[in-house]
Amino acid sequence: MTLDAASPEPLSPQRILVVDDSRAIGMAVTRSLASVTDLPIDYADSFKACEQLLTEHGSAYQAAVVDLNLPDAPDGQAVDLVLGNGIATIVLTGMLDESLHARISSKPIVDYVVKQNPGAIETVQRDVRRVLRNRERKALVVDDSVSYRAYLKTILATQRLQVIEAGDGRKALERIERWSVCPGRTIPSWGCVSSRLAPTIWCANPFCWKNSSAASIPAWTISTTSRRSATRPTATI
């Protein structure tokens, strides 16, 4: 989108980036996203074009959908470039084997989508909508282990949730009282993550649970049965 030179400022400083060398796929993703957001959507069909757009609008991008392999970036360089700019990234890939799965999963991405899968475009749309929505949501992580809280915080922050930590139930209640307009009851903007060692309180969208060791927050499934067997929370599509 090109703004008139006389315009005092952009109408919207926030944007979405789509990168894929297949114009058909790129346009399909762009049209799908345009149906659920009014944010400007930029399309790049190469690593070079992606670099240029990031130079022009880097800090404005709230989410990006990026092809893993481009003709001028066959080893995921575009994904790394976008992630390096601090942008929530959904990766598109034409295939997925065990080694590629491990490679992609090691990156701080929102999700990866196999292009050939039925409903791939709809999955991308849901991922982007969730990222945009999560900017207005808070997640409370309650655990007495600093390292485990940091682990969960990293996972949730990747999804662009605002993460607040508490080392025990009392501190969790203090955080809720401080940040909530209706403490102890339904808290629409909150999701909470706890563990078996700090099960005092859960307040998860859209209901409130007490004395529970497991609950869910919007678009997430959380495993917190044991630190030794804890698995990475995964986005639920």
Short mmCIF file of C-alpha atoms in Angstrom, two decimals:
data_model
loop_
_atom_site.label_atom_id
_atom_site.label_comp_id
_atom_site.label_asym_id
_atom_site.label_seq_id
_atom_site.Cartn_x
_atom_site.Cartn_y
_atom_site.Cartn_z
CA MET A 1 0.00 0.00 0.00
CA THR A 2 1.43 3.37 -1.00
CA LEU A 3 0.41 6.42 1.03
CA ASP A 4 -0.05 9.86 -0.47
CA ALA A 5 2.86 12.16 0.36
CA ALA A 6 0.41 14.67 1.85
CA SER A 7 -0.91 12.16 4.38
CA PRO A 8 0.18 13.20 7.89
CA GLU A 9 0.55 9.60 9.09
CA PRO A 10 -0.46 6.04 8.11
CA LEU A 11 -4.04 5.10 8.86
CA SER A 12 -2.80 1.88 10.43
CA PRO A 13 0.81 1.35 11.53
CA GLN A 14 0.18 -2.39 11.89
CA ARG A 15 0.51 -4.80 8.98
CA ILE A 16 0.66 -8.48 8.03
CA LEU A 17 3.30 -10.07 5.80
CA VAL A 18 2.80 -13.02 3.43
CA VAL A 19 5.85 -14.61 1.77
CA ASP A 20 5.54 -17.41 -0.80
CA ASP A 21 7.06 -17.91 -4.24
CA SER A 22 3.77 -19.38 -5.48
CA ARG A 23 1.61 -16.43 -6.41
CA ALA A 24 -1.50 -18.62 -6.32
CA ILE A 25 -0.84 -19.65 -2.71
CA GLY A 26 0.28 -16.17 -1.72
CA MET A 27 -2.87 -14.59 -3.10
CA ALA A 28 -5.09 -17.29 -1.56
CA VAL A 29 -3.57 -16.62 1.87
CA THR A 30 -3.83 -12.86 1.37
CA ARG A 31 -7.51 -13.05 0.38
CA SER A 32 -8.28 -15.32 3.32
CA LEU A 33 -6.62 -12.97 5.80
CA ALA A 34 -8.23 -9.91 4.24
CA SER A 35 -11.62 -11.45 5.00
CA VAL A 36 -10.94 -11.40 8.76
CA THR A 37 -8.80 -8.29 9.31
CA ASP A 38 -8.63 -4.72 8.08
CA LEU A 39 -4.86 -4.55 8.51
CA PRO A 40 -2.85 -3.95 5.32
CA ILE A 41 -1.38 -7.19 3.97
CA ASP A 42 1.91 -7.14 2.05
CA TYR A 43 2.91 -9.98 -0.27
CA ALA A 44 6.45 -10.96 -1.22
CA ASP A 45 7.31 -13.70 -3.72
CA SER A 46 11.03 -13.93 -2.91
CA PHE A 47 13.58 -13.51 -0.14
CA LYS A 48 14.76 -10.27 -1.73
CA ALA A 49 11.23 -8.84 -1.81
CA CYS A 50 10.74 -9.94 1.80
CA GLU A 51 13.93 -8.13 2.82
CA GLN A 52 12.74 -4.96 1.12
CA LEU A 53 9.35 -5.03 2.84
CA LEU A 54 10.98 -5.63 6.21
CA THR A 55 13.27 -2.67 5.62
CA GLU A 56 10.24 -0.49 4.87
CA HIS A 57 7.77 -1.76 7.47
CA GLY A 58 9.63 -4.18 9.77
CA SER A 59 8.35 -2.96 13.12
CA ALA A 60 4.77 -2.67 11.84
CA TYR A 61 4.29 -6.37 11.10
CA GLN A 62 2.14 -8.09 13.72
CA ALA A 63 2.21 -11.49 12.01
CA ALA A 64 3.84 -13.15 9.02
CA VAL A 65 3.05 -16.23 6.95
CA VAL A 66 6.32 -17.42 5.43
CA ASP A 67 7.20 -20.20 2.99
CA LEU A 68 10.05 -22.29 4.38
CA ASN A 69 11.75 -22.77 1.01
CA LEU A 70 12.08 -19.97 -1.54
CA PRO A 71 14.09 -20.12 -4.79
CA ASP A 72 16.53 -17.50 -3.44
CA ALA A 73 16.36 -18.81 0.15
CA PRO A 74 16.06 -22.62 0.00
CA ASP A 75 17.08 -23.36 3.59
CA GLY A 76 14.57 -21.36 5.60
CA GLN A 77 16.49 -18.08 5.54
CA ALA A 78 13.28 -16.10 5.07
CA VAL A 79 11.79 -17.64 8.22
CA ASP A 80 14.92 -16.78 10.20
CA LEU A 81 14.92 -13.25 8.80
CA VAL A 82 11.31 -12.63 9.81
CA LEU A 83 11.81 -14.18 13.26
CA GLY A 84 14.89 -12.02 13.69
CA ASN A 85 12.64 -8.99 13.31
CA GLY A 86 10.54 -10.16 16.26
CA ILE A 87 7.48 -11.00 14.16
CA ALA A 88 5.00 -13.76 15.07
CA THR A 89 5.59 -16.28 12.28
CA ILE A 90 3.50 -19.06 10.76
CA VAL A 91 5.60 -21.31 8.51
CA LEU A 92 4.30 -22.80 5.27
CA THR A 93 5.97 -25.96 3.99
CA GLY A 94 5.34 -28.21 1.01
CA MET A 95 6.26 -31.38 2.90
CA LEU A 96 7.01 -32.53 6.41
CA ASP A 97 9.16 -35.44 7.54
CA GLU A 98 10.60 -36.23 10.96
CA SER A 99 13.83 -34.31 10.46
CA LEU A 100 12.04 -31.25 9.05
CA HIS A 101 9.54 -31.39 11.91
CA ALA A 102 12.40 -31.28 14.43
CA ARG A 103 14.07 -28.44 12.55
CA ILE A 104 10.94 -26.28 12.37
CA SER A 105 9.86 -27.04 15.92
CA SER A 106 13.18 -25.79 17.27
CA LYS A 107 12.35 -22.29 16.04
CA PRO A 108 10.15 -19.87 18.06
CA ILE A 109 7.30 -19.99 15.54
CA VAL A 110 3.56 -19.76 16.12
CA ASP A 111 2.74 -22.79 13.98
CA TYR A 112 3.68 -24.62 10.79
CA VAL A 113 1.23 -25.63 8.09
CA VAL A 114 1.70 -28.17 5.31
CA LYS A 115 0.37 -26.60 2.12
CA GLN A 116 -1.07 -29.82 0.72
CA ASN A 117 -3.17 -30.54 3.79
CA PRO A 118 -6.91 -29.98 3.41
CA GLY A 119 -7.91 -26.76 5.08
CA ALA A 120 -4.35 -25.38 5.11
CA ILE A 121 -5.48 -21.86 4.20
CA GLU A 122 -8.16 -21.91 6.90
CA THR A 123 -5.56 -23.08 9.44
CA VAL A 124 -3.30 -20.16 8.52
CA GLN A 125 -6.24 -17.79 8.88
CA ARG A 126 -7.03 -19.12 12.36
CA ASP A 127 -3.39 -18.88 13.41
CA VAL A 128 -3.15 -15.25 12.36
CA ARG A 129 -6.46 -14.35 13.99
CA ARG A 130 -5.29 -15.94 17.22
CA VAL A 131 -2.00 -14.01 17.18
CA LEU A 132 -3.81 -10.72 16.62
CA ARG A 133 -6.35 -11.52 19.34
CA ASN A 134 -3.70 -12.64 21.82
CA ARG A 135 -2.12 -9.20 21.88
CA GLU A 136 -5.05 -8.17 24.09
CA ARG A 137 -4.88 -11.24 26.34
CA LYS A 138 -2.93 -12.04 29.48
CA ALA A 139 -1.75 -15.44 30.68
CA LEU A 140 -0.85 -16.02 34.32
CA VAL A 141 1.83 -18.66 34.92
CA VAL A 142 1.89 -20.02 38.48
CA ASP A 143 4.78 -22.25 39.58
CA ASP A 144 7.40 -22.19 42.32
CA SER A 145 10.18 -23.00 39.85
CA VAL A 146 11.70 -19.93 38.20
CA SER A 147 13.10 -22.01 35.34
CA TYR A 148 9.78 -23.74 34.64
CA ARG A 149 7.93 -20.43 34.70
CA ALA A 150 10.49 -19.07 32.23
CA TYR A 151 9.96 -22.11 30.00
CA LEU A 152 6.19 -21.63 29.90
CA LYS A 153 6.54 -17.88 29.51
CA THR A 154 8.68 -18.38 26.40
CA ILE A 155 6.12 -20.74 24.87
CA LEU A 156 3.16 -18.46 25.58
CA ALA A 157 4.96 -15.28 24.55
CA THR A 158 5.61 -16.88 21.16
CA GLN A 159 1.83 -16.81 20.71
CA ARG A 160 1.95 -13.09 21.65
CA LEU A 161 0.14 -13.52 24.95
CA GLN A 162 1.02 -11.03 27.68
CA VAL A 163 2.56 -13.32 30.29
CA ILE A 164 2.53 -12.55 34.01
CA GLU A 165 4.25 -14.83 36.53
CA ALA A 166 3.59 -15.84 40.12
CA GLY A 167 5.61 -18.15 42.36
CA ASP A 168 2.67 -19.36 44.47
CA GLY A 169 -1.09 -19.13 44.87
CA ARG A 170 -0.99 -16.06 47.11
CA LYS A 171 1.07 -14.12 44.60
CA ALA A 172 -1.21 -15.35 41.83
CA LEU A 173 -4.20 -13.86 43.64
CA GLU A 174 -2.31 -10.60 44.08
CA ARG A 175 -1.58 -10.48 40.34
CA ILE A 176 -5.22 -11.14 39.54
CA GLU A 177 -6.39 -8.44 41.97
CA ARG A 178 -3.94 -5.99 40.45
CA TRP A 179 -4.73 -6.63 36.81
CA SER A 180 -8.40 -7.65 36.80
CA VAL A 181 -11.51 -5.51 36.92
CA CYS A 182 -13.51 -8.38 38.44
CA PRO A 183 -11.07 -10.45 40.56
CA GLY A 184 -12.05 -13.97 41.52
CA ARG A 185 -14.84 -14.17 38.97
CA THR A 186 -15.05 -14.43 35.20
CA ILE A 187 -11.99 -12.70 33.75
CA PRO A 188 -12.48 -12.54 29.97
CA SER A 189 -8.97 -11.30 29.16
CA TRP A 190 -7.15 -13.86 31.30
CA GLY A 191 -5.90 -17.39 30.84
CA CYS A 192 -3.90 -19.10 33.58
CA VAL A 193 -1.26 -21.79 33.59
CA SER A 194 -0.41 -23.64 36.79
CA SER A 195 1.44 -26.78 37.81
CA ARG A 196 1.02 -29.67 40.25
CA LEU A 197 3.09 -27.75 42.84
CA ALA A 198 1.03 -24.58 42.76
CA PRO A 199 -2.60 -25.61 42.19
CA THR A 200 -4.20 -22.92 44.35
CA ILE A 201 -6.19 -21.04 41.73
CA TRP A 202 -7.06 -21.05 38.08
CA CYS A 203 -8.87 -18.32 36.26
CA ALA A 204 -9.29 -19.31 32.66
CA ASN A 205 -11.40 -17.85 29.90
CA PRO A 206 -14.38 -17.76 30.22
CA PHE A 207 -14.85 -19.45 33.64
CA CYS A 208 -12.98 -19.55 36.94
CA TRP A 209 -11.70 -22.75 38.54
CA LYS A 210 -10.25 -23.08 42.05
CA ASN A 211 -8.05 -25.85 43.45
CA SER A 212 -7.46 -27.37 40.04
CA SER A 213 -4.22 -28.73 38.66
CA ALA A 214 -5.18 -28.53 35.00
CA ALA A 215 -7.19 -26.13 32.88
CA SER A 216 -7.14 -24.63 29.44
CA ILE A 217 -6.81 -21.16 28.06
CA PRO A 218 -8.25 -20.08 24.71
CA ALA A 219 -6.62 -21.86 21.77
CA TRP A 220 -4.19 -23.78 24.01
CA THR A 221 -3.86 -27.23 25.50
CA ILE A 222 -1.52 -27.28 28.50
CA SER A 223 0.21 -30.32 29.98
CA THR A 224 1.40 -29.70 33.54
CA THR A 225 1.17 -33.12 35.20
CA SER A 226 4.86 -33.34 36.03
CA ARG A 227 7.94 -31.33 35.24
CA ARG A 228 9.79 -34.46 34.31
CA SER A 229 7.13 -35.45 31.81
CA ALA A 230 5.90 -31.99 30.85
CA THR A 231 5.50 -31.47 27.15
CA ARG A 232 5.53 -28.29 25.17
CA PRO A 233 2.06 -26.71 25.05
CA THR A 234 0.75 -26.82 21.52
CA ALA A 235 -1.68 -24.53 19.78
CA THR A 236 -5.08 -26.11 19.29
CA ILE A 237 -6.49 -25.27 15.86
#
